[in-house]
Coordinates of C-alpha atoms and ligand atoms in Angstrom, one line a residue:
X14 CA -19.2 -5.0 73.8
X15 CA -16.3 -7.3 73.1
X16 CA -17.2 -8.5 69.0
X17 CA -15.3 -11.6 67.6
X18 CA -16.0 -10.4 64.0
X19 CA -13.0 -9.5 61.8
X20 CA -12.9 -7.3 59.4
X21 CA -9.6 -7.2 57.3
X22 CA -8.3 -8.1 53.7
X23 CA -7.6 -11.2 54.3
X24 CA -11.2 -12.2 55.6
X25 CA -12.9 -14.5 53.4
X26 CA -9.3 -15.9 52.8
X27 CA -9.1 -16.6 56.6
X28 CA -12.3 -18.5 57.1
X29 CA -11.5 -21.2 54.1
X30 CA -11.6 -24.4 55.2
X31 CA -8.3 -26.1 54.2
X32 CA -7.9 -30.2 53.2
X33 CA -5.4 -31.5 51.8
X34 CA -6.6 -30.5 47.7
X35 CA -7.0 -27.8 48.8
X36 CA -5.7 -25.3 45.9
X37 CA -5.7 -22.0 47.5
X38 CA -3.2 -19.2 46.7
X39 CA -0.7 -19.0 49.0
X40 CA -1.9 -16.1 51.0
X41 CA -4.7 -17.8 51.3
X42 CA -3.0 -21.2 52.6
X43 CA -0.8 -18.9 54.9
X44 CA -3.6 -17.3 56.4
X45 CA -5.3 -21.2 56.9
X46 CA -2.5 -22.3 58.5
X47 CA -2.5 -19.2 61.2
X48 CA -2.5 -20.2 64.7
X49 CA -5.6 -17.8 66.3
X50 CA -4.8 -17.2 70.4
X51 CA -1.4 -17.0 72.2
X52 CA -2.4 -20.9 73.1
X53 CA -1.6 -21.8 69.4
X54 CA 1.3 -19.1 69.2
X55 CA 4.4 -21.5 68.9
X56 CA 7.6 -19.2 69.3
X57 CA 8.5 -15.9 70.1
X58 CA 8.0 -16.4 74.0
X59 CA 8.8 -13.7 75.6
X60 CA 6.9 -11.5 73.4
X61 CA 3.8 -13.6 73.2
X62 CA 3.8 -13.6 77.5
X63 CA 4.5 -9.6 77.5
X64 CA 1.2 -9.5 75.0
X65 CA -0.3 -11.5 77.0
X66 CA -0.5 -9.7 80.3
X67 CA -1.4 -6.3 78.3
X68 CA -3.7 -8.1 76.3
X69 CA -5.1 -9.3 80.3
X70 CA -5.1 -6.0 82.1
X71 CA -6.2 -3.9 78.7
X72 CA -9.3 -6.6 79.0
X73 CA -9.7 -6.2 82.8
X74 CA -9.4 -2.8 82.6
X75 CA -11.8 -1.7 80.1
X76 CA -9.3 0.0 78.1
X77 CA -7.4 -0.2 75.0
X78 CA -4.7 -1.8 74.3
X79 CA -1.6 0.7 73.9
X80 CA -0.1 1.1 70.1
X81 CA 2.4 -1.6 69.8
X82 CA 5.2 -1.9 66.7
X83 CA 6.6 -4.9 65.8
X84 CA 10.0 -5.0 63.9
X85 CA 11.9 -7.9 61.8
X86 CA 12.7 -9.4 58.4
X87 CA 8.8 -11.1 56.0
X88 CA 7.2 -14.0 57.8
X89 CA 8.2 -14.1 61.3
X90 CA 4.7 -13.9 62.2
X91 CA 3.7 -9.8 62.6
X92 CA 0.5 -9.5 60.6
X93 CA -0.3 -13.5 62.5
X94 CA 0.7 -11.6 65.8
X95 CA -1.7 -9.0 65.0
X96 CA -4.4 -11.8 64.3
X97 CA -4.3 -12.6 67.5
X98 CA -3.7 -10.0 69.7
X99 CA -7.4 -8.4 68.1
X100 CA -9.1 -12.3 68.2
X101 CA -8.0 -12.2 72.3
X102 CA -9.2 -8.9 72.7
X103 CA -12.5 -9.5 71.0
X104 CA -12.5 -6.8 68.7
X105 CA -12.5 -5.6 65.0
X106 CA -8.6 -6.2 63.7
X107 CA -8.7 -3.5 60.5
X108 CA -5.9 -4.3 58.0
X109 CA -4.3 -1.8 55.7
X110 CA -0.1 -0.7 55.0
X111 CA 1.8 2.5 54.7
X112 CA 2.1 2.0 50.7
X113 CA -2.1 1.7 50.5
X114 CA -2.9 4.7 52.9
X115 CA -1.0 7.2 50.9
X116 CA -2.7 10.3 51.0
X117 CA -5.1 12.0 53.9
X118 CA -8.0 11.5 52.6
X119 CA -7.6 7.6 52.9
X120 CA -5.7 7.3 56.6
X121 CA -9.2 9.8 57.7
X122 CA -11.4 6.9 55.9
X123 CA -9.8 4.3 57.6
X124 CA -9.7 5.9 60.8
X125 CA -13.5 7.0 61.1
X126 CA -14.3 3.8 60.0
X127 CA -13.1 2.5 63.5
X128 CA -15.1 0.8 66.2
X129 CA -14.1 1.5 69.9
X130 CA -11.0 -0.2 71.3
X131 CA -10.7 -1.9 67.6
X132 CA -7.5 -2.4 66.3
X133 CA -6.0 -1.2 62.9
X134 CA -3.1 -2.8 61.5
X135 CA -0.5 -1.1 59.5
X136 CA 2.0 -3.0 57.6
X137 CA 5.5 -1.7 56.0
X138 CA 4.1 1.3 58.6
X139 CA 8.1 3.0 57.6
X140 CA 6.3 3.6 54.0
X141 CA 4.0 6.2 55.1
X142 CA 4.2 9.5 53.8
X143 CA 5.3 12.3 55.5
X144 CA 1.9 13.8 55.8
X145 CA 0.0 10.8 56.1
X146 CA 2.2 10.1 59.6
X147 CA 1.4 13.8 61.0
X148 CA -1.7 13.1 60.5
X149 CA -1.8 10.0 62.4
X150 CA 0.2 11.2 65.8
X151 CA -3.5 13.0 67.2
X152 CA -5.0 10.1 66.1
X153 CA -2.7 7.5 68.3
X154 CA -2.2 10.3 71.0
X155 CA -5.5 11.9 71.3
X156 CA -7.7 9.5 69.0
X157 CA -8.6 12.4 67.3
X158 CA -8.5 13.3 63.2
X159 CA -7.9 17.3 61.7
X160 CA -9.0 18.4 58.9
X161 CA -10.7 20.7 57.0
X162 CA -13.9 21.8 55.0
X163 CA -13.7 23.7 51.9
X164 CA -11.5 25.3 50.1
X165 CA -9.2 28.5 50.4
X166 CA -9.8 31.2 52.8
X167 CA -13.3 29.9 53.5
X168 CA -12.0 26.0 54.9
X169 CA -13.7 25.4 58.1
X170 CA -11.0 23.3 60.5
X171 CA -12.7 20.5 61.6
X172 CA -11.9 18.0 64.4
X173 CA -13.1 14.4 64.8
X174 CA -13.2 12.4 67.8
X175 CA -12.5 9.1 67.2
X176 CA -13.3 5.9 69.2
X177 CA -10.1 4.8 71.7
X178 CA -8.6 2.3 69.4
X179 CA -5.0 0.2 69.4
X180 CA -2.8 0.5 66.0
X181 CA -0.6 -2.0 65.7
X182 CA 2.3 -1.3 63.2
X183 CA 4.4 -3.2 61.9
X184 CA 7.9 -3.0 59.7
X185 CA 11.1 -4.6 58.3
X186 CA 13.1 -1.5 58.9
X187 CA 12.8 -0.2 62.4
X188 CA 15.5 2.1 61.4
X189 CA 13.3 3.6 59.1
X190 CA 10.8 5.2 60.7
X191 CA 11.3 8.6 62.4
X192 CA 11.7 9.0 65.8
X193 CA 8.2 11.4 66.8
X194 CA 6.0 8.1 65.3
X195 CA 8.7 5.6 67.1
X196 CA 7.8 7.7 70.0
X197 CA 3.9 7.2 69.9
X198 CA 4.2 3.6 69.8
X199 CA 4.0 2.0 73.5
X200 CA 5.7 -0.5 73.2
X201 CA 8.4 -1.8 70.3
X202 CA 9.7 -5.5 70.0
X203 CA 12.3 -6.5 67.6
X204 CA 11.1 -10.4 66.3
X205 CA 13.7 -12.4 66.2
X206 CA 14.0 -15.7 64.0
X207 CA 12.8 -19.1 65.2
X208 CA 15.0 -21.3 66.6
X209 CA 14.9 -24.9 64.8
X210 CA 12.7 -27.0 68.3
X211 CA 9.9 -24.3 67.2
X212 CA 10.5 -24.3 63.6
X213 CA 10.1 -27.9 63.6
X214 CA 6.7 -27.8 66.2
X215 CA 5.3 -25.5 63.0
X216 CA 6.1 -27.7 60.3
X217 CA 4.5 -30.6 62.5
X218 CA 1.3 -28.2 63.1
X219 CA 1.0 -27.6 59.9
X220 CA 0.8 -30.7 58.6
X221 CA -1.3 -32.3 60.5
X222 CA -4.1 -29.2 60.0
X223 CA -3.9 -29.9 56.1
X224 CA -3.4 -33.7 56.9
X225 CA -0.1 -35.0 55.9
X226 CA 1.5 -37.5 58.2
X227 CA 5.1 -36.5 58.5
X228 CA 7.7 -37.8 61.0
X229 CA 10.1 -36.3 62.8
X230 CA 12.8 -36.3 60.4
X231 CA 11.2 -35.0 57.8
X232 CA 9.7 -32.0 59.9
X233 CA 13.4 -31.8 61.1
X234 CA 14.4 -31.4 57.4
X235 CA 12.1 -29.1 56.6
X236 CA 12.3 -26.8 59.8
X237 CA 16.1 -26.8 58.9
X238 CA 16.3 -25.0 55.9
X239 CA 13.2 -23.1 56.9
X240 CA 15.8 -20.0 57.7
X241 CA 13.8 -19.2 61.4
X242 CA 11.3 -18.3 59.4
X243 CA 7.1 -19.6 59.5
X244 CA 6.0 -18.5 56.6
X245 CA 9.1 -21.1 55.2
X246 CA 8.0 -23.2 56.2
X247 CA 5.0 -23.5 55.5
X248 CA 5.6 -23.0 52.1
X249 CA 8.6 -25.3 51.8
X250 CA 5.5 -27.9 53.6
X251 CA 3.2 -27.5 51.0
X252 CA 6.2 -28.1 47.7
X253 CA 7.6 -31.2 49.2
X254 CA 3.7 -32.5 50.0
X255 CA 3.6 -32.2 46.1
X256 CA 6.3 -34.2 46.1
X257 CA 6.0 -36.7 48.6
X258 CA 1.8 -37.1 47.0
X259 CA 3.3 -37.8 43.6
X260 CA 6.7 -40.1 44.3
X261 CA 5.4 -41.9 47.7
X262 CA 2.3 -42.5 49.8
X263 CA 1.8 -38.9 50.6
X264 CA 3.3 -39.2 53.7
X265 CA 6.5 -37.3 54.9
X266 CA 9.8 -38.7 56.0
X267 CA 13.2 -37.5 56.2
X268 CA 14.3 -38.2 53.0
X269 CA 11.6 -36.8 50.4
X270 CA 12.0 -34.3 52.3
X271 CA 15.6 -33.6 52.2
X272 CA 15.3 -34.5 48.3
X273 CA 12.7 -32.3 47.2
X274 CA 14.3 -29.6 49.1
X275 CA 17.5 -30.4 47.2
X276 CA 15.5 -30.6 43.6
X277 CA 14.1 -26.8 44.7
X278 CA 17.1 -25.6 45.0
X279 CA 16.9 -25.1 48.8
X280 CA 20.4 -25.7 50.8
X281 CA 20.8 -27.6 54.2
X282 CA 21.4 -24.0 55.4
X283 CA 18.1 -23.0 54.2
X284 CA 19.9 -20.9 51.1
X285 CA 18.0 -20.1 48.3
X286 CA 19.3 -19.3 44.6
X287 CA 19.4 -15.5 45.3
X288 CA 20.9 -16.0 48.8
X289 CA 24.0 -18.2 47.1
X290 CA 23.9 -15.3 44.2
X291 CA 24.6 -12.5 46.6
X292 CA 27.2 -14.8 48.7
X293 CA 28.7 -15.5 45.1
X294 CA 28.7 -12.0 44.3
X295 CA 30.9 -10.8 47.0
X296 CA 32.8 -14.2 47.8
X297 CA 34.1 -14.0 43.6
X298 CA 33.7 -10.8 42.1
X299 CA 33.6 -8.5 45.3
X300 CA 36.6 -10.2 46.4
X301 CA 35.3 -10.8 49.9
X302 CA 34.2 -7.5 50.1
X303 CA 34.2 -5.0 51.3
X304 CA 31.6 -4.0 49.1
X305 CA 28.9 -1.3 49.6
X306 CA 24.9 -2.9 48.8
X307 CA 24.4 -0.8 45.6
X308 CA 27.3 -2.3 43.9
X309 CA 26.0 -6.3 45.4
X310 CA 23.1 -4.9 44.1
X311 CA 23.5 -3.8 40.8
X312 CA 25.6 -6.9 40.5
X313 CA 22.7 -9.2 40.4
X314 CA 20.4 -7.2 39.0
X315 CA 18.3 -7.3 42.3
X316 CA 16.8 -3.9 44.0
X317 CA 18.6 -3.5 46.9
X318 CA 15.6 -3.6 48.9
X319 CA 15.2 -7.1 48.7
X320 CA 18.8 -7.3 49.6
X321 CA 18.3 -5.3 52.8
X322 CA 14.9 -6.6 54.1
X323 CA 15.2 -10.3 52.8
X324 CA 18.5 -11.7 52.0
X325 CA 20.8 -9.8 54.1
X326 CA 19.1 -10.1 57.9
X327 CA 19.0 -14.1 57.4
X328 CA 23.2 -14.1 56.5
X329 CA 23.8 -11.7 59.2
X330 CA 22.2 -14.4 61.6
X331 CA 23.5 -16.8 60.6
X332 CA 27.1 -15.8 60.5
X333 CA 28.1 -15.5 56.7
X334 CA 28.2 -12.0 56.0
X335 CA 29.3 -9.3 58.4
X336 CA 29.0 -5.9 58.3
X337 CA 31.9 -3.3 58.0
X338 CA 32.2 0.8 57.9
X339 CA 32.9 0.0 54.7
X340 CA 30.5 -2.3 53.3
X341 CA 29.0 -5.9 53.1
X342 CA 32.0 -9.2 53.8
X343 CA 31.4 -12.6 53.4
X344 CA 32.9 -14.9 56.1
X345 CA 35.4 -17.8 56.4
X346 CA 32.0 -19.5 56.3
X347 CA 30.1 -17.8 53.9
X348 CA 33.1 -19.1 51.7
X349 CA 33.3 -22.4 52.8
X350 CA 29.5 -22.8 52.4
X351 CA 29.7 -21.8 48.6
X352 CA 32.8 -23.8 48.3
X353 CA 35.6 -21.6 48.2
X354 CA 38.5 -21.6 50.0
X355 CA 38.6 -18.6 52.4
X356 CA 41.3 -16.0 52.3
X357 CA 42.8 -15.1 55.5
X358 CA 41.4 -11.8 55.3
X359 CA 37.8 -13.2 55.6
X360 CA 36.2 -12.9 59.8
X361 CA 35.4 -15.9 60.8
X362 CA 31.6 -14.8 61.7
X363 CA 30.9 -16.7 65.1
X364 CA 28.0 -15.9 65.4
X365 CA 25.6 -16.8 68.9
X366 CA 22.5 -17.0 67.0
X367 CA 23.4 -20.2 64.0
X368 CA 23.6 -22.9 67.3
X369 CA 20.4 -21.9 68.0
X370 CA 19.3 -21.9 64.8
X371 CA 20.3 -25.3 63.5
Ligands
ADE424 N1 2.5 -20.6 61.9 C1 2.7 -19.7 61.7 N2 3.2 -19.7 62.5 C2 3.1 -19.9 63.6 C3 3.3 -20.0 64.8 N3 4.3 -18.6 65.3 N4 2.7 -20.9 65.8 C4 2.0 -21.5 65.5 N5 1.4 -21.6 63.9 C5 2.3 -21.0 63.2

């Protein structure tokens, strides 16, 4: 009944051994540091507790877990949670994404490859096309896939019964999901940026896994600049490890962490060059705003989607920008951060999240 094996696109990398000499890709590295159980998972406590209950109920009751949707900026653990859930359920995880399922046949082959109670993870689910999405509805609701054999007037309508499965959807853009798709999930959750204490614990855990000694100050420095995002924390840890290896004895303390991150252009609030260019654009070029996203994107020669999905959520969270009906505005804190005096019209940008994150 319960099967432990994972079928997914990252399985090989996921099972790679890790060592300080690891030369793998960024994705392999991130996968290797991923927690595999609820007990190993740090942060998002309320979500993890809810999932624990639902997983336990599904296991005890012998039913397939309900379809769950996770929303939030990249790097907060949506994929990781899908792996943890499948692992805890003892079922296979099949991994795909909205853009990869670009026609009905691909959806059909994915669905018909599922085993009883397996989990199907669809990343960027907001990018499914309308035809694929419509065909997903009966699969989610009645575990059914409808298709035609043949073409034209002789085409024959067929229905295939699917195993009971769990759809785990992930999106960086909850607002782009259609109401009928949203309705078919039993549970939605918006993931939050991780608090400093959790980020610190994640950095320490990852350092231990890769065998790099790190002290409290080193972990704090990396955690503080990781913008509440485990994927970024693990990436920064790897970069600081390089500096510590070349310039010190390989161990990370507060001073090597700070000096490496300064040189990598990640500032004390965790902003990188694109974040600062975005802030400068609003503050200097557009006089603090309000300014529309298209104008900012054009001024930076950057994709609007990247700004909306990656840059803005964090700047909003820490109160460096605000949204108004007429566009984005830089707050007094945003002006100060890039060394400018805020005009009197700039909002103060008080944000409850800031205290928790930094
Ligand atoms: N690595 C990446 N995300 C993690 C998390 N939430 N808990 C523990 N380790 C992690």
